[in-house]
Amino acid sequence: MLGIVGDKLKEICPKLSIHNEVMKTSNSEKYLGDILINDGKIIKTIENRNSKGYGAISQISAILSEVPLGKYKIQMGLHLRQAMLINGMLFNSEAWHCVNKSHIDMFEEVDTYFLRLLFKSQAKTSIIFLHLETATWPIRFIIASRRLNYLYNISNDIISISERSILVNNENYFIKGVCYHPVPRGSSERNFNKIDQDLSLMVEAGINTIRVYSPIDDLEILNKIEQAGLKIIIGFGYNQNGYYDILSGSYVDSVSYTHLRAHETSLNLVC
C-alpha cells in the first residue's frame, strides 16, 4: 500500500505473504462457513445459510419417509430439525454482526416451512400454535440465546446465581441500588446532562448498582458509569416499536453493543 510520508510517496505497508505467495486483495472470501464481503454486509451469509436450510429440509424429509418410525416420526423430525436444520443454518450466528429483523424473518420462513411440512398443516395454522405444541423456540430466540451465551462468556465479570444469592466472580454480591431514569422537569425524554453530579451523589451514598429502564447506547455515558465503579441492570421492553425490544429481537443488538464496549473498557454489567 502506498501513502504520503512527508512530501514523498512511499510504500507504508509491506506486502504480506503466506507460504511464499503474496496475499492478494479480495472482495469476498468464505471463512468458517461465513461469506465475508469487503462492504461489511452479512446478507450473502444469510442467503447462503437459507439455501442450506432448504437443503437440510429435503434431507430430513427423505429420512422421515424412508425410515419406518411409526409414532415417533414427529419426535424424530423435531430432533432432526435441531441437529440438521437449526444448527446448519445458525452455526457461528453468535458472532454475526448487524443481524436485523429482515434476516431473522428469512430464517423463520424456512423454519415455518419445515414445521408445516412435518405436521402437514394448512397455511392458516398459526405458527405460534406449532411452536407451543412442540415446545420449540422460534429462530429469533435461538439466535438471541446463542449470542447472549457468547457475550456472557467474553464478559469481564462472571455473574451467576446460587440459590437466592447473586455471585460476581464466585463472591456474594449485595446490591445497593437505585432506579435511574433522569428526565428533566417538563420533559418526557431521558437526559444525562447531570450524570457527573448524579454519579458523585450515588458513590457518596454507597450505591454500587443502578437499574435503567431502557438501554444506554452512548459510550461516553457508559464510560462514566464504569469509572464510578457501578454495575448496571438493564431493562428491556417487550414491544417498543423495534427499539431494543424483545418482540423484534433487537434487544440483542443492545446487549451485543454494551458487552463489546464492556469487554474493551471493563464496564461491569448485570443483564
Short mmCIF file of C-alpha atoms in Angstrom, two decimals:
data_model
loop_
_atom_site.label_atom_id
_atom_site.label_comp_id
_atom_site.label_asym_id
_atom_site.label_seq_id
_atom_site.Cartn_x
_atom_site.Cartn_y
_atom_site.Cartn_z
CA MET A 1 0.00 0.00 0.00
CA LEU A 2 1.31 3.46 -0.93
CA GLY A 3 0.93 6.57 1.17
CA ILE A 4 2.30 10.09 1.60
CA VAL A 5 5.20 10.31 4.06
CA GLY A 6 6.36 13.89 4.37
CA ASP A 7 6.22 15.07 0.79
CA LYS A 8 7.10 11.73 -0.81
CA LEU A 9 5.06 8.77 -1.96
CA LYS A 10 6.30 5.67 -0.18
CA GLU A 11 5.19 2.12 0.49
CA ILE A 12 3.83 2.27 4.03
CA CYS A 13 2.59 -1.31 4.36
CA PRO A 14 4.72 -4.31 3.39
CA LYS A 15 3.35 -6.92 1.05
CA LEU A 16 2.04 -9.79 3.10
CA SER A 17 2.83 -13.34 2.07
CA ILE A 18 1.99 -16.83 3.22
CA HIS A 19 3.78 -19.99 2.09
CA ASN A 20 5.94 -17.78 -0.13
CA GLU A 21 2.91 -16.44 -2.00
CA VAL A 22 1.91 -12.78 -1.87
CA MET A 23 -1.56 -12.24 -0.43
CA LYS A 24 -3.90 -10.54 -2.88
CA THR A 25 -6.76 -8.14 -2.34
CA SER A 26 -10.13 -9.91 -2.30
CA ASN A 27 -13.67 -8.57 -2.29
CA SER A 28 -15.23 -11.77 -0.97
CA GLU A 29 -13.95 -14.80 0.92
CA LYS A 30 -15.54 -17.76 2.69
CA TYR A 31 -14.29 -18.33 6.23
CA LEU A 32 -15.63 -20.87 8.73
CA GLY A 33 -18.85 -21.13 6.75
CA ASP A 34 -19.44 -17.37 6.60
CA ILE A 35 -19.10 -15.26 3.46
CA LEU A 36 -17.01 -12.20 4.26
CA ILE A 37 -17.61 -9.21 1.99
CA ASN A 38 -15.45 -6.09 1.84
CA ASP A 39 -18.52 -3.87 2.35
CA GLY A 40 -19.07 -5.46 5.77
CA LYS A 41 -22.62 -6.64 4.99
CA ILE A 42 -23.83 -10.07 6.07
CA ILE A 43 -26.63 -10.65 3.56
CA LYS A 44 -24.60 -13.13 1.46
CA THR A 45 -24.06 -15.31 4.51
CA ILE A 46 -27.78 -15.14 5.35
CA GLU A 47 -28.78 -16.14 1.81
CA ASN A 48 -26.24 -18.96 1.78
CA ARG A 49 -27.50 -20.33 5.09
CA ASN A 50 -31.10 -20.10 3.90
CA SER A 51 -30.22 -22.26 0.91
CA LYS A 52 -28.55 -24.74 3.25
CA GLY A 53 -31.72 -24.73 5.32
CA TYR A 54 -33.92 -25.78 2.40
CA GLY A 55 -31.34 -28.43 1.52
CA ALA A 56 -31.49 -29.75 5.09
CA ILE A 57 -35.30 -29.93 4.87
CA SER A 58 -35.00 -32.12 1.77
CA GLN A 59 -32.61 -34.43 3.58
CA ILE A 60 -34.81 -34.62 6.68
CA SER A 61 -37.89 -35.33 4.56
CA ALA A 62 -36.05 -38.18 2.81
CA ILE A 63 -35.02 -39.71 6.15
CA LEU A 64 -38.52 -39.49 7.59
CA SER A 65 -40.10 -41.04 4.50
CA GLU A 66 -37.60 -43.89 4.14
CA VAL A 67 -37.18 -44.92 7.78
CA PRO A 68 -40.25 -46.60 9.40
CA LEU A 69 -40.51 -44.56 12.59
CA GLY A 70 -44.18 -45.10 13.32
CA LYS A 71 -45.50 -42.97 16.17
CA TYR A 72 -42.02 -41.49 16.70
CA LYS A 73 -41.94 -39.75 13.33
CA ILE A 74 -42.82 -36.31 14.69
CA GLN A 75 -40.40 -36.63 17.59
CA MET A 76 -37.58 -37.69 15.30
CA GLY A 77 -38.45 -34.88 12.89
CA LEU A 78 -38.03 -32.34 15.69
CA HIS A 79 -34.68 -33.86 16.69
CA LEU A 80 -33.52 -33.64 13.09
CA ARG A 81 -34.77 -30.05 12.94
CA GLN A 82 -32.42 -29.15 15.76
CA ALA A 83 -29.46 -31.21 14.54
CA MET A 84 -29.60 -30.53 10.81
CA LEU A 85 -31.80 -27.50 10.12
CA ILE A 86 -31.17 -25.17 13.06
CA ASN A 87 -27.50 -25.99 13.57
CA GLY A 88 -26.90 -25.99 9.82
CA MET A 89 -28.35 -22.51 9.37
CA LEU A 90 -27.20 -20.86 12.59
CA PHE A 91 -23.67 -22.05 13.35
CA ASN A 92 -21.46 -19.02 14.08
CA SER A 93 -24.60 -16.87 14.45
CA GLU A 94 -23.45 -15.82 17.94
CA ALA A 95 -20.66 -13.81 16.31
CA TRP A 96 -22.64 -12.30 13.42
CA HIS A 97 -22.91 -8.53 13.29
CA CYS A 98 -25.69 -6.28 12.05
CA VAL A 99 -28.34 -9.01 12.10
CA ASN A 100 -31.71 -7.33 11.62
CA LYS A 101 -35.36 -8.33 11.58
CA SER A 102 -35.44 -8.98 7.83
CA HIS A 103 -32.60 -11.50 8.21
CA ILE A 104 -34.40 -13.26 11.07
CA ASP A 105 -37.63 -13.30 9.04
CA MET A 106 -35.77 -15.12 6.25
CA PHE A 107 -34.65 -17.85 8.66
CA GLU A 108 -38.08 -18.14 10.27
CA GLU A 109 -39.68 -18.54 6.85
CA VAL A 110 -37.52 -21.64 6.30
CA ASP A 111 -38.32 -23.00 9.76
CA THR A 112 -42.04 -22.35 9.31
CA TYR A 113 -41.97 -24.20 6.00
CA PHE A 114 -40.40 -27.21 7.72
CA LEU A 115 -42.84 -27.30 10.64
CA ARG A 116 -45.85 -27.06 8.34
CA LEU A 117 -44.37 -29.83 6.18
CA LEU A 118 -43.70 -32.04 9.21
CA PHE A 119 -47.26 -31.71 10.52
CA LYS A 120 -48.89 -31.42 7.08
CA SER A 121 -50.68 -28.38 8.43
CA GLN A 122 -52.63 -25.81 6.47
CA ALA A 123 -51.16 -22.42 5.64
CA LYS A 124 -53.60 -20.77 8.05
CA THR A 125 -52.44 -22.85 11.02
CA SER A 126 -50.79 -20.49 13.49
CA ILE A 127 -47.03 -20.93 13.69
CA ILE A 128 -47.29 -19.88 17.35
CA PHE A 129 -49.57 -22.88 17.90
CA LEU A 130 -47.00 -25.21 16.28
CA HIS A 131 -44.21 -23.87 18.50
CA LEU A 132 -46.35 -24.22 21.62
CA GLU A 133 -47.41 -27.77 20.77
CA THR A 134 -43.83 -28.88 20.03
CA ALA A 135 -42.12 -26.89 22.82
CA THR A 136 -39.74 -25.39 20.27
CA TRP A 137 -38.32 -21.89 20.06
CA PRO A 138 -38.74 -19.53 17.11
CA ILE A 139 -35.48 -18.74 15.33
CA ARG A 140 -35.26 -15.22 16.79
CA PHE A 141 -34.97 -16.56 20.32
CA ILE A 142 -32.48 -19.25 19.35
CA ILE A 143 -30.22 -16.61 17.83
CA ALA A 144 -30.69 -14.40 20.86
CA SER A 145 -29.78 -17.19 23.30
CA ARG A 146 -26.67 -18.10 21.32
CA ARG A 147 -25.47 -14.52 21.21
CA LEU A 148 -26.21 -13.90 24.86
CA ASN A 149 -24.26 -17.02 25.87
CA TYR A 150 -21.35 -15.92 23.69
CA LEU A 151 -21.34 -12.40 25.10
CA TYR A 152 -21.66 -13.73 28.64
CA ASN A 153 -18.52 -15.82 28.15
CA ILE A 154 -16.41 -12.89 26.93
CA SER A 155 -17.55 -10.51 29.68
CA ASN A 156 -15.06 -9.45 32.34
CA ASP A 157 -17.12 -10.46 35.37
CA ILE A 158 -18.66 -13.90 35.77
CA ILE A 159 -22.15 -13.35 37.15
CA SER A 160 -24.09 -16.35 38.44
CA ILE A 161 -26.95 -17.30 40.74
CA SER A 162 -26.63 -19.61 43.76
CA GLU A 163 -29.99 -20.30 45.41
CA ARG A 164 -31.11 -16.79 46.47
CA SER A 165 -27.72 -15.12 46.08
CA ILE A 166 -26.07 -13.23 43.21
CA LEU A 167 -22.41 -14.14 42.75
CA VAL A 168 -19.87 -12.00 40.93
CA ASN A 169 -16.67 -13.93 40.27
CA ASN A 170 -17.90 -16.54 42.78
CA GLU A 171 -18.28 -13.98 45.59
CA ASN A 172 -21.57 -12.82 47.10
CA TYR A 173 -22.74 -9.55 45.61
CA PHE A 174 -25.11 -7.41 47.66
CA ILE A 175 -26.99 -4.86 45.58
CA LYS A 176 -27.16 -1.36 46.99
CA GLY A 177 -29.01 0.21 44.16
CA VAL A 178 -31.36 2.80 42.78
CA CYS A 179 -33.54 3.05 39.69
CA TYR A 180 -32.05 5.72 37.45
CA HIS A 181 -34.07 7.41 34.72
CA PRO A 182 -33.08 11.11 34.62
CA VAL A 183 -35.93 13.01 32.95
CA PRO A 184 -35.82 16.80 33.46
CA ARG A 185 -38.94 18.54 34.71
CA GLY A 186 -41.24 19.44 31.82
CA SER A 187 -39.67 16.86 29.51
CA SER A 188 -40.51 13.28 28.57
CA GLU A 189 -37.05 12.32 27.30
CA ARG A 190 -34.19 10.88 29.33
CA ASN A 191 -31.25 13.27 29.62
CA PHE A 192 -27.78 12.61 31.04
CA ASN A 193 -26.60 16.23 31.28
CA LYS A 194 -26.20 15.91 35.05
CA ILE A 195 -24.69 12.41 35.03
CA ASP A 196 -21.46 13.56 36.72
CA GLN A 197 -23.32 15.11 39.65
CA ASP A 198 -25.67 12.12 39.91
CA LEU A 199 -22.84 9.58 39.93
CA SER A 200 -20.96 11.57 42.55
CA LEU A 201 -24.01 11.51 44.85
CA MET A 202 -24.51 7.78 44.25
CA VAL A 203 -20.92 6.93 45.12
CA GLU A 204 -21.13 9.11 48.24
CA ALA A 205 -24.28 7.22 49.28
CA GLY A 206 -22.60 3.84 48.82
CA ILE A 207 -24.60 2.85 45.74
CA ASN A 208 -23.00 0.03 43.73
CA THR A 209 -25.74 -0.72 41.17
CA ILE A 210 -28.17 1.28 39.05
CA ARG A 211 -31.19 -0.01 37.19
CA VAL A 212 -32.13 1.72 33.94
CA TYR A 213 -35.49 1.31 32.21
CA SER A 214 -34.08 1.27 28.69
CA PRO A 215 -30.64 0.55 27.22
CA ILE A 216 -27.87 3.16 27.19
CA ASP A 217 -26.11 3.25 23.82
CA ASP A 218 -23.91 6.29 24.49
CA LEU A 219 -20.35 5.07 25.03
CA GLU A 220 -19.35 8.25 26.88
CA ILE A 221 -22.12 7.70 29.44
CA LEU A 222 -21.20 4.03 29.82
CA ASN A 223 -17.58 5.01 30.41
CA LYS A 224 -18.58 7.46 33.15
CA ILE A 225 -20.64 4.79 34.89
CA GLU A 226 -17.72 2.37 34.64
CA GLN A 227 -15.30 4.94 36.05
CA ALA A 228 -17.64 5.41 39.02
CA GLY A 229 -17.41 1.67 39.71
CA LEU A 230 -21.12 0.99 39.28
CA LYS A 231 -22.86 -2.01 37.76
CA ILE A 232 -25.93 -1.67 35.54
CA ILE A 233 -29.15 -3.67 35.46
CA ILE A 234 -30.74 -3.09 32.06
CA GLY A 235 -34.47 -3.34 31.44
CA PHE A 236 -35.92 -4.19 28.02
CA GLY A 237 -39.48 -3.51 26.92
CA TYR A 238 -41.47 -6.21 25.13
CA ASN A 239 -42.78 -4.00 22.31
CA GLN A 240 -41.03 -0.66 21.77
CA ASN A 241 -41.62 -0.43 18.01
CA GLY A 242 -38.37 -2.22 17.25
CA TYR A 243 -36.18 -0.05 19.52
CA TYR A 244 -34.16 -2.54 21.54
CA ASP A 245 -37.26 -4.57 22.37
CA ILE A 246 -37.94 -8.26 22.92
CA LEU A 247 -40.66 -8.67 20.28
CA SER A 248 -38.39 -7.73 17.36
CA GLY A 249 -35.29 -9.33 18.90
CA SER A 250 -33.44 -6.01 18.60
CA TYR A 251 -32.65 -6.06 22.33
CA VAL A 252 -29.80 -8.42 21.43
CA ASP A 253 -28.18 -5.60 19.45
CA SER A 254 -28.07 -3.51 22.61
CA VAL A 255 -26.62 -6.38 24.63
CA SER A 256 -24.04 -7.00 21.91
CA TYR A 257 -23.02 -3.34 21.80
CA THR A 258 -22.89 -2.94 25.56
CA HIS A 259 -20.98 -6.15 26.20
CA LEU A 260 -18.45 -5.41 23.47
CA ARG A 261 -17.87 -1.97 24.95
CA ALA A 262 -17.66 -3.62 28.36
CA HIS A 263 -15.04 -6.00 27.01
CA GLU A 264 -13.00 -3.00 25.88
CA THR A 265 -13.48 -0.78 28.92
CA SER A 266 -14.07 -3.28 31.78
CA LEU A 267 -17.59 -1.91 32.31
CA ASN A 268 -19.50 -4.01 34.85
CA LEU A 269 -22.89 -5.28 33.73
CA VAL A 270 -25.74 -7.28 35.19
CA CYS A 271 -28.10 -8.11 32.29
#
